[in-house]
PDB file of C-alpha atoms in Angstrom:
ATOM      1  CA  UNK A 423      -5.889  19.896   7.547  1.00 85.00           C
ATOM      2  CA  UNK A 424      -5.228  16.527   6.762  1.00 94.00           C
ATOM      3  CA  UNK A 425      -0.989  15.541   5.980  1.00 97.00           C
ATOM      4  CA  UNK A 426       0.436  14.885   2.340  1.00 98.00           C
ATOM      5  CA  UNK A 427       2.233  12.945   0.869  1.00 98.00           C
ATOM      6  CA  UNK A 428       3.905  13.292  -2.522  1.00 98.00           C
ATOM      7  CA  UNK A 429       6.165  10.633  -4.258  1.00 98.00           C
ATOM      8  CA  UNK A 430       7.691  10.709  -7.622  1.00 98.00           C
ATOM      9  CA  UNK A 431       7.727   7.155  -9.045  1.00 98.00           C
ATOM     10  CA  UNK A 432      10.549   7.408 -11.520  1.00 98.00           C
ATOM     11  CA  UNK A 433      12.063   3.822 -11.957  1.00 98.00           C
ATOM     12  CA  UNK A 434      10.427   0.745 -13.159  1.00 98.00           C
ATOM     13  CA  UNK A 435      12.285  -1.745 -11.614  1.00 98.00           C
ATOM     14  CA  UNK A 436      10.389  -4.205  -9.303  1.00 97.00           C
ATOM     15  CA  UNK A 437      12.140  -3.732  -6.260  1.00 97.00           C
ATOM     16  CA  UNK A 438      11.438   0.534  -6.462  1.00 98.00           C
ATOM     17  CA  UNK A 439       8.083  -0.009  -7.530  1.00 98.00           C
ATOM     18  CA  UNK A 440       7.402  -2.427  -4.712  1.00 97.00           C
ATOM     19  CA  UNK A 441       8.746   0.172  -2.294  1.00 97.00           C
ATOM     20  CA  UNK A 442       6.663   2.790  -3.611  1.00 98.00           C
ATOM     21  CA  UNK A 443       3.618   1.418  -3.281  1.00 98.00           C
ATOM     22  CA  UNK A 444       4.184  -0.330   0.139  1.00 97.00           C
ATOM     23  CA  UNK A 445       5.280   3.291   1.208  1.00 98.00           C
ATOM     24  CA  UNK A 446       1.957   4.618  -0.294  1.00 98.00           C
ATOM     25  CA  UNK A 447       0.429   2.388   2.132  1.00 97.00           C
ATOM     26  CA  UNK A 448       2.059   3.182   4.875  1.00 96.00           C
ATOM     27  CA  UNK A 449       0.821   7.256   4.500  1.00 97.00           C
ATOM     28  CA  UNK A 450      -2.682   5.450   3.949  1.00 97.00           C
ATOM     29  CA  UNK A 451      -2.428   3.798   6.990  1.00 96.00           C
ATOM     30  CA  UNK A 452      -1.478   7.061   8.905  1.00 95.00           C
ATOM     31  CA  UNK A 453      -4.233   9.118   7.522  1.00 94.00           C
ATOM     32  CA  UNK A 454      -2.119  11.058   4.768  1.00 97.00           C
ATOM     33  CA  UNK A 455      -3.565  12.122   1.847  1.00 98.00           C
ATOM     34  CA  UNK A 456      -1.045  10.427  -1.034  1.00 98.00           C
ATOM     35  CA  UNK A 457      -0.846  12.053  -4.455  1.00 98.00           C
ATOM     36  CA  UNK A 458       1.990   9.785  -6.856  1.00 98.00           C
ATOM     37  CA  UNK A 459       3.794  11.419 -10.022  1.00 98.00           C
ATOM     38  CA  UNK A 460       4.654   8.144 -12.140  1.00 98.00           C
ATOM     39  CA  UNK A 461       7.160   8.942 -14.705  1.00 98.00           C
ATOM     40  CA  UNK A 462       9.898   7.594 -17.255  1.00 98.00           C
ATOM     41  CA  UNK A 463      10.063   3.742 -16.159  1.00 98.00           C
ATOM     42  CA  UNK A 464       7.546   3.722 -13.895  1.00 98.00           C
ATOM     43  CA  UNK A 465       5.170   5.366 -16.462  1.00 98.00           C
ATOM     44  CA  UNK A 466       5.951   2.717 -18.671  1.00 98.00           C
ATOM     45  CA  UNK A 467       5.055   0.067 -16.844  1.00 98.00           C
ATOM     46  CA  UNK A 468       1.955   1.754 -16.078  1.00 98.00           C
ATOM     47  CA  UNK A 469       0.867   0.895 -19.512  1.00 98.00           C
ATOM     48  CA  UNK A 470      -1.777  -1.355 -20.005  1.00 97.00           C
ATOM     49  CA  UNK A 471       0.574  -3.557 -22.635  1.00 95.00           C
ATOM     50  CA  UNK A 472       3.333  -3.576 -20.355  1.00 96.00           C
ATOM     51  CA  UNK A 473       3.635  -7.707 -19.853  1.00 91.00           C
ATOM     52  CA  UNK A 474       4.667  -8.856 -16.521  1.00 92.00           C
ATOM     53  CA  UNK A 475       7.660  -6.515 -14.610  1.00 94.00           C
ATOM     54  CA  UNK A 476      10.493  -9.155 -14.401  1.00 93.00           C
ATOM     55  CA  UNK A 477      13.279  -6.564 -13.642  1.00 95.00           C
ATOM     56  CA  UNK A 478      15.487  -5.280 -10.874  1.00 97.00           C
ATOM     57  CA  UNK A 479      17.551  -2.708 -10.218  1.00 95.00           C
ATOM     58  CA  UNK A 480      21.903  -2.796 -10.798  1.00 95.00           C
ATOM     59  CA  UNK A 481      21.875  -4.646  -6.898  1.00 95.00           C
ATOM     60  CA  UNK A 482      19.584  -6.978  -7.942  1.00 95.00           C
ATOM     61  CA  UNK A 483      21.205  -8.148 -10.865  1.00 93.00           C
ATOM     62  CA  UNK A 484      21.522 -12.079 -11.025  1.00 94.00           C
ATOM     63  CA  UNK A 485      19.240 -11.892  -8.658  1.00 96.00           C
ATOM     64  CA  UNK A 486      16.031 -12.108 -10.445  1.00 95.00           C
ATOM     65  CA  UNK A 487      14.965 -15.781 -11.281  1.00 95.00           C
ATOM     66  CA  UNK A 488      15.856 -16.141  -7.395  1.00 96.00           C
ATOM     67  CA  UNK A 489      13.645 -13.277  -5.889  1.00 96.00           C
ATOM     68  CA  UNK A 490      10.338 -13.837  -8.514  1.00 96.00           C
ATOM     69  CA  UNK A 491       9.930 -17.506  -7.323  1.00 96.00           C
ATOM     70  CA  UNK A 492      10.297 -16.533  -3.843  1.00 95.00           C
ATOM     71  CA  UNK A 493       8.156 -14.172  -3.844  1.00 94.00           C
ATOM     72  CA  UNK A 494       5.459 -16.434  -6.344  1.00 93.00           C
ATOM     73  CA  UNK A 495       5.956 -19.167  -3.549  1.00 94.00           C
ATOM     74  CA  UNK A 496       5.147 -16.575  -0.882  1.00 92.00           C
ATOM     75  CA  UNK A 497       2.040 -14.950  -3.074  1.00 91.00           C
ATOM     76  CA  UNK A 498       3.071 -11.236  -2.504  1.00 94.00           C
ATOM     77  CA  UNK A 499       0.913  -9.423  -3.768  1.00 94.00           C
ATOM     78  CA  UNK A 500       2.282  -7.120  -7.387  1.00 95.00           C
ATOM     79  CA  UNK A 501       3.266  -3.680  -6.921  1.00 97.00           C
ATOM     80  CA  UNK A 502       0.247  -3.029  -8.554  1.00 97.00           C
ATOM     81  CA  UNK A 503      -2.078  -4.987  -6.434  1.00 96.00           C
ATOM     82  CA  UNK A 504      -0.564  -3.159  -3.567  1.00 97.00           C
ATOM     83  CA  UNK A 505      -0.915  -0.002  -4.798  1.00 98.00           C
ATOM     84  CA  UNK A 506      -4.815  -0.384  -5.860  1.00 97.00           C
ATOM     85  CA  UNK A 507      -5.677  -1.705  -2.095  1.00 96.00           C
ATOM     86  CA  UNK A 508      -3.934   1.799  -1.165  1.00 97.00           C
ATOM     87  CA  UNK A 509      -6.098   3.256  -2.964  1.00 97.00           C
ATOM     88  CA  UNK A 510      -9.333   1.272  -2.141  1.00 96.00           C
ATOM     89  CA  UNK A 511      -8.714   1.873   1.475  1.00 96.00           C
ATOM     90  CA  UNK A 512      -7.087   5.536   1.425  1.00 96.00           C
ATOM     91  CA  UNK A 513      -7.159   9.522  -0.276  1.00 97.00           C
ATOM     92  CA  UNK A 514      -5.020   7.969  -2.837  1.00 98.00           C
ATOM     93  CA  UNK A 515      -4.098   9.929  -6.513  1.00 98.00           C
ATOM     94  CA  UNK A 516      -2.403   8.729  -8.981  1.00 98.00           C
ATOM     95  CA  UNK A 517      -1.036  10.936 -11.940  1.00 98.00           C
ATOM     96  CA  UNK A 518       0.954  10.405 -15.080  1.00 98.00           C
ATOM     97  CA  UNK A 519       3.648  12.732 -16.189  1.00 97.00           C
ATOM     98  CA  UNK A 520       2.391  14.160 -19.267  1.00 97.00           C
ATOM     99  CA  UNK A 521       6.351  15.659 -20.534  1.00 96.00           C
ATOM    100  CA  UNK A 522       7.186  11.569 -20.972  1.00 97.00           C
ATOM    101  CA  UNK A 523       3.788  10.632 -22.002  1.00 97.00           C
ATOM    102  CA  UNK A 524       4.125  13.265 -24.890  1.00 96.00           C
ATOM    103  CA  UNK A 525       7.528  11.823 -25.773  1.00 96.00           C
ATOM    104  CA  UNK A 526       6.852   8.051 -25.897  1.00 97.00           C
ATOM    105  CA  UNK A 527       3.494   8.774 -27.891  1.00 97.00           C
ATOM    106  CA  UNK A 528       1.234   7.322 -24.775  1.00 97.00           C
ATOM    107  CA  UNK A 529      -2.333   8.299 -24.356  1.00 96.00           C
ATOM    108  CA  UNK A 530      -4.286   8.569 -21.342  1.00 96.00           C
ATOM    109  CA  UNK A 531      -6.080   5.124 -22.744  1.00 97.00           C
ATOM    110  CA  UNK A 532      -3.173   3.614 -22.642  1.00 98.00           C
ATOM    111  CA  UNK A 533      -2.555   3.342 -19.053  1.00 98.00           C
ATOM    112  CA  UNK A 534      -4.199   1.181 -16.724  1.00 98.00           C
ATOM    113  CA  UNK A 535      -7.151   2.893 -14.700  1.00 97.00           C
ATOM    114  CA  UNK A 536      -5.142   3.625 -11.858  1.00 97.00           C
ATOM    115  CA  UNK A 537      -3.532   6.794 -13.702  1.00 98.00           C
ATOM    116  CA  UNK A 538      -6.371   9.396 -12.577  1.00 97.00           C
ATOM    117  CA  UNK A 539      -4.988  11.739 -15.210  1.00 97.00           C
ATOM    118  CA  UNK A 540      -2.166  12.392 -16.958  1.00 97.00           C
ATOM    119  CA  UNK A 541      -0.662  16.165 -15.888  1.00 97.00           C
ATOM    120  CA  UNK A 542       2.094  18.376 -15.926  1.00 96.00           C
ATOM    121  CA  UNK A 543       5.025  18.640 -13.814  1.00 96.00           C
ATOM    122  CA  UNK A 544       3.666  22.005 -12.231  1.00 95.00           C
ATOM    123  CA  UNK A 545       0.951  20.763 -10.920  1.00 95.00           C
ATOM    124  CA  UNK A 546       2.242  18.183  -9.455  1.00 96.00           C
ATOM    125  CA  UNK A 547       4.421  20.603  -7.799  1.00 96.00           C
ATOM    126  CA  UNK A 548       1.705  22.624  -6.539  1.00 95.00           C
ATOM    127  CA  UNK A 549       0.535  19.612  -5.206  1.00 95.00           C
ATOM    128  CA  UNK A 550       3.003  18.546  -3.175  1.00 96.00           C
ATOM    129  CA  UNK A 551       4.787  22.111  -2.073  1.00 96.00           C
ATOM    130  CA  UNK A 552       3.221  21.454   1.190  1.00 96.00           C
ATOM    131  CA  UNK A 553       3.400  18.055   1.719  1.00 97.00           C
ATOM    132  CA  UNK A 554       4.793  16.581   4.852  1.00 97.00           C
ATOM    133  CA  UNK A 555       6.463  13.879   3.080  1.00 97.00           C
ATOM    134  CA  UNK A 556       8.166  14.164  -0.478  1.00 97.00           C
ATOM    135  CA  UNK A 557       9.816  10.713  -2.288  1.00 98.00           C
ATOM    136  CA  UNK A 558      11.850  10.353  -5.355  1.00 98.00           C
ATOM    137  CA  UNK A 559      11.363   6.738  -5.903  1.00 98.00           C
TER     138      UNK A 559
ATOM    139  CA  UNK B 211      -4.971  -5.723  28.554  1.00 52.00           C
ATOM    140  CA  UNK B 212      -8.784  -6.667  28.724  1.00 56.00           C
ATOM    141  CA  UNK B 213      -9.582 -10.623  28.489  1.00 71.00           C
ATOM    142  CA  UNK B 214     -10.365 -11.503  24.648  1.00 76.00           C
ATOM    143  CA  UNK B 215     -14.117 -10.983  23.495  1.00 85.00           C
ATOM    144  CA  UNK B 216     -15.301 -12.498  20.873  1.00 91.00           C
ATOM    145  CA  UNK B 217     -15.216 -10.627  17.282  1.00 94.00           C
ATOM    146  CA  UNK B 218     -17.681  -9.173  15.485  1.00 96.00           C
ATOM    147  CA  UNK B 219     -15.772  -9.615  12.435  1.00 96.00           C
ATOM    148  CA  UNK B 220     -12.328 -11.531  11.337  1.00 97.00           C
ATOM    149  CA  UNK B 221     -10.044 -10.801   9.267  1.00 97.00           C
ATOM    150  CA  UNK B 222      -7.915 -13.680   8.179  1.00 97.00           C
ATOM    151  CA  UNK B 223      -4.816 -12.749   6.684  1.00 96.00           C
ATOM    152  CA  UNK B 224      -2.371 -15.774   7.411  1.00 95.00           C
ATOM    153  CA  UNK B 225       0.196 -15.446   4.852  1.00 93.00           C
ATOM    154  CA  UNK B 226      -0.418 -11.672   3.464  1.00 92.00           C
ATOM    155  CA  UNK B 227       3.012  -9.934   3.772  1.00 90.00           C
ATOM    156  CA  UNK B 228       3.084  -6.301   5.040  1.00 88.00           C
ATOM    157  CA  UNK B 229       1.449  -4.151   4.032  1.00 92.00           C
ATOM    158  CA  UNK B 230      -1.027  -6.195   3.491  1.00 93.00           C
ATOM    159  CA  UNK B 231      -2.419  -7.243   6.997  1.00 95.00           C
ATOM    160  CA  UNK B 232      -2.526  -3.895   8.207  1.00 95.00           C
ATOM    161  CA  UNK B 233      -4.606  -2.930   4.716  1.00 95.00           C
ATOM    162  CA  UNK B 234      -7.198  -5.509   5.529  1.00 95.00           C
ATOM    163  CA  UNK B 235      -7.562  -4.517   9.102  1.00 96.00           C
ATOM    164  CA  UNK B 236      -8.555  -0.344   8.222  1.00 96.00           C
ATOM    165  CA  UNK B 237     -10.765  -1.592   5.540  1.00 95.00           C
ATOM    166  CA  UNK B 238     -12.488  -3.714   7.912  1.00 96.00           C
ATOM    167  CA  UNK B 239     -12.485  -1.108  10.196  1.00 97.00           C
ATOM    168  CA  UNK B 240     -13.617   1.430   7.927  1.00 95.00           C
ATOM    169  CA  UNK B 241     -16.548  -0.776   7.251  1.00 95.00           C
ATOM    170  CA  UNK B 242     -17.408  -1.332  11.031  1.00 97.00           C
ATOM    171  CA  UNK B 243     -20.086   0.124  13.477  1.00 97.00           C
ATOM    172  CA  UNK B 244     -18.903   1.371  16.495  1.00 97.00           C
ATOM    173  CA  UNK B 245     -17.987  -0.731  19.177  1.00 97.00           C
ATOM    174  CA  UNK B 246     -17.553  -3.572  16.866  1.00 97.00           C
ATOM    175  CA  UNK B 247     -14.845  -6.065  17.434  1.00 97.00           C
ATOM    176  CA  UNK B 248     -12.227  -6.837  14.980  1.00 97.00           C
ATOM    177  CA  UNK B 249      -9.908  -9.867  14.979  1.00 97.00           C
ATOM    178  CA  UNK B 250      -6.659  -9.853  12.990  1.00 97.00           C
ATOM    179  CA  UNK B 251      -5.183 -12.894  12.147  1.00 97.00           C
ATOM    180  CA  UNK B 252      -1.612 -13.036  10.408  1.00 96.00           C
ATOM    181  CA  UNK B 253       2.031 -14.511   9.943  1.00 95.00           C
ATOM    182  CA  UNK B 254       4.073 -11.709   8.860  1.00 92.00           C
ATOM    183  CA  UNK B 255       5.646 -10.330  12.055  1.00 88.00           C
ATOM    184  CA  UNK B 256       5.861  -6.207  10.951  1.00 88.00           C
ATOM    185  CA  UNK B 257       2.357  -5.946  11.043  1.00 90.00           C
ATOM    186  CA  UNK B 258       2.357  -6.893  14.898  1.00 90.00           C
ATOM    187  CA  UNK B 259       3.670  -3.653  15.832  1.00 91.00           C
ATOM    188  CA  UNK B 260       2.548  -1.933  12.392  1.00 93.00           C
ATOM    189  CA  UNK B 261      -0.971  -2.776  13.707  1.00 95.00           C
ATOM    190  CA  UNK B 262      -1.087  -2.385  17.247  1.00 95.00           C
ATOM    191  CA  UNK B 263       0.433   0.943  17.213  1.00 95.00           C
ATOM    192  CA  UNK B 264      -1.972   2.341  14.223  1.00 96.00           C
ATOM    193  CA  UNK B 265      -4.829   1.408  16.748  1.00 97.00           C
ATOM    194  CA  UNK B 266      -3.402   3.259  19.406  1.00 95.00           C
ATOM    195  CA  UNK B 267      -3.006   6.273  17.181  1.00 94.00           C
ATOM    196  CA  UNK B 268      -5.907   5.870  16.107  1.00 95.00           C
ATOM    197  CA  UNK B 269      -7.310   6.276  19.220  1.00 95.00           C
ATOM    198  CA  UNK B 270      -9.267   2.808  18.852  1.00 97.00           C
ATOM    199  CA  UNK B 271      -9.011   0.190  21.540  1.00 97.00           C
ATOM    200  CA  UNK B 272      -6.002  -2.647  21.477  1.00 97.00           C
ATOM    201  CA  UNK B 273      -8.098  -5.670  23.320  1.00 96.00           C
ATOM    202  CA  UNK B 274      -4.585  -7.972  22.916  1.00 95.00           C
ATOM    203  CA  UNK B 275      -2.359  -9.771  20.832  1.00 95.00           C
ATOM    204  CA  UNK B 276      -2.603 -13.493  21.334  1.00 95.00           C
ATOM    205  CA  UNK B 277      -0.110 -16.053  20.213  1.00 94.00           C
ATOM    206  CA  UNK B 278      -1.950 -18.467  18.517  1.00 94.00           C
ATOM    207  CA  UNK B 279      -0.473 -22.145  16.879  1.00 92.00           C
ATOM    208  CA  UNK B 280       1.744 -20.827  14.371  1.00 94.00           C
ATOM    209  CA  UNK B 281       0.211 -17.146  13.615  1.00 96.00           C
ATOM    210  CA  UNK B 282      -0.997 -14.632  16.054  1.00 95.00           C
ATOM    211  CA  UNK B 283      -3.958 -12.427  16.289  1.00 96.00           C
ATOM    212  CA  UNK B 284      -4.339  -8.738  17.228  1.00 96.00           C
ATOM    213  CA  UNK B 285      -7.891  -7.920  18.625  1.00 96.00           C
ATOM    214  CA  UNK B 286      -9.207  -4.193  18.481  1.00 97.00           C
ATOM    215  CA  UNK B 287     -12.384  -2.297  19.173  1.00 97.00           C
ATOM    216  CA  UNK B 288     -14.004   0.421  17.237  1.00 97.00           C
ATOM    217  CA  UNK B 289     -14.189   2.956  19.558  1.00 97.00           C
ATOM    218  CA  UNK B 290     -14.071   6.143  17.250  1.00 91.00           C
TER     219      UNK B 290
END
């Protein structure tokens, strides 16, 4: 049986998005199968009106007008961009939490195509109760 | 390490930033025939041992990593 990996993208800062979805690449690149629980900020961002993600977390404070031309200058790649080649080259899921959906009034249609489906917080646990690797991001 | 053979396919990825090297490479290689040979090229100095040791696990064949002017490239063969 194919190794899983499960992480909980919960923050919607840059820098922990970025992570997230580099780390989701990583499992891709060792042959895990990667299902992702986006939630609270993360979920948010997820949204197709979300703008461009300009933030960064309490370290990184001050530190933004810095980091985004760097890394404009550089052309890395968006979380986002990042996390779809994941998925275009690996078992990659991606869920929505449907507890913060419910509470911020967001629809499935909402969020961007990446969000498979939008499911509760059980079956995301069922998911990853096995999983080799488990990440609150 | 065996002398360098010329690739079947190249993947240029001068200036990609991890992960993104190593991305490019198992798509290519996902898309390859057997016995095909693959030529990274890239800047960003993680994917150097990111890469080499994926094709080892892999159980694919590491043909070399060359130093090239300024970048270096990592040449592999599809063995599996």
């Amino acid at each position: 049986m194919v190794d899983k990996a499960s992480i909980v993208l919960a923050s919607g800062t840059v820098d922990k998005l970025m992570a997230g979805s580099i780390i989701v690449s990583g499992a891709v690149a060792n042959e895990m199968e990667v299902n992702v629980f986006v939630t609270f900020w993360a979920l948010m961002e997820m949204r197709k009106n979300a703008g461009e993600n300009t933030k960064l977390g309490v370290e990184g404070k001050g530190m933004e007008k810095q980091l985004f031309s760097i890394m404009k200058e550089k052309k890395v790649p968006s979380w986002k961009d990042t996390l779809k080649q994941a998925m275009e080259v690996g078992d990659v899921h991606v869920y929505g939490c449907a507890m913060f959906a419910d509470l911020m009034g967001i629809g499935k249609d909402d969020l961007d195509p990446m969000i498979e489906e939008v499911i509760g917080v059980s079956q995301f646990v069922d998911m990853a109760k096995d999983s080799k690797m488990t990440l609150f991001i | 390490m065996a002398e360098e053979i010329k690739p079947d396919k190249v993947v240029d990825a001068r200036g990609s930033f991890c992960p993104g090297p190593l991305m490019e490479m198992i798509k290519a290689y996902k898309q390859a025939k057997i016995g095909d040979v693959i030529s990274v090229y890239s800047t960003d100095s993680g994917t150097k041992k990111d890469a080499t040791a994926w094709i080892n696990k892999s159980g694919n064949q590491l043909i070399g990593v060359f130093d090239r002017n300024g970048y270096y490239e990592i040449e592999m063969k599809k063995v599996k």
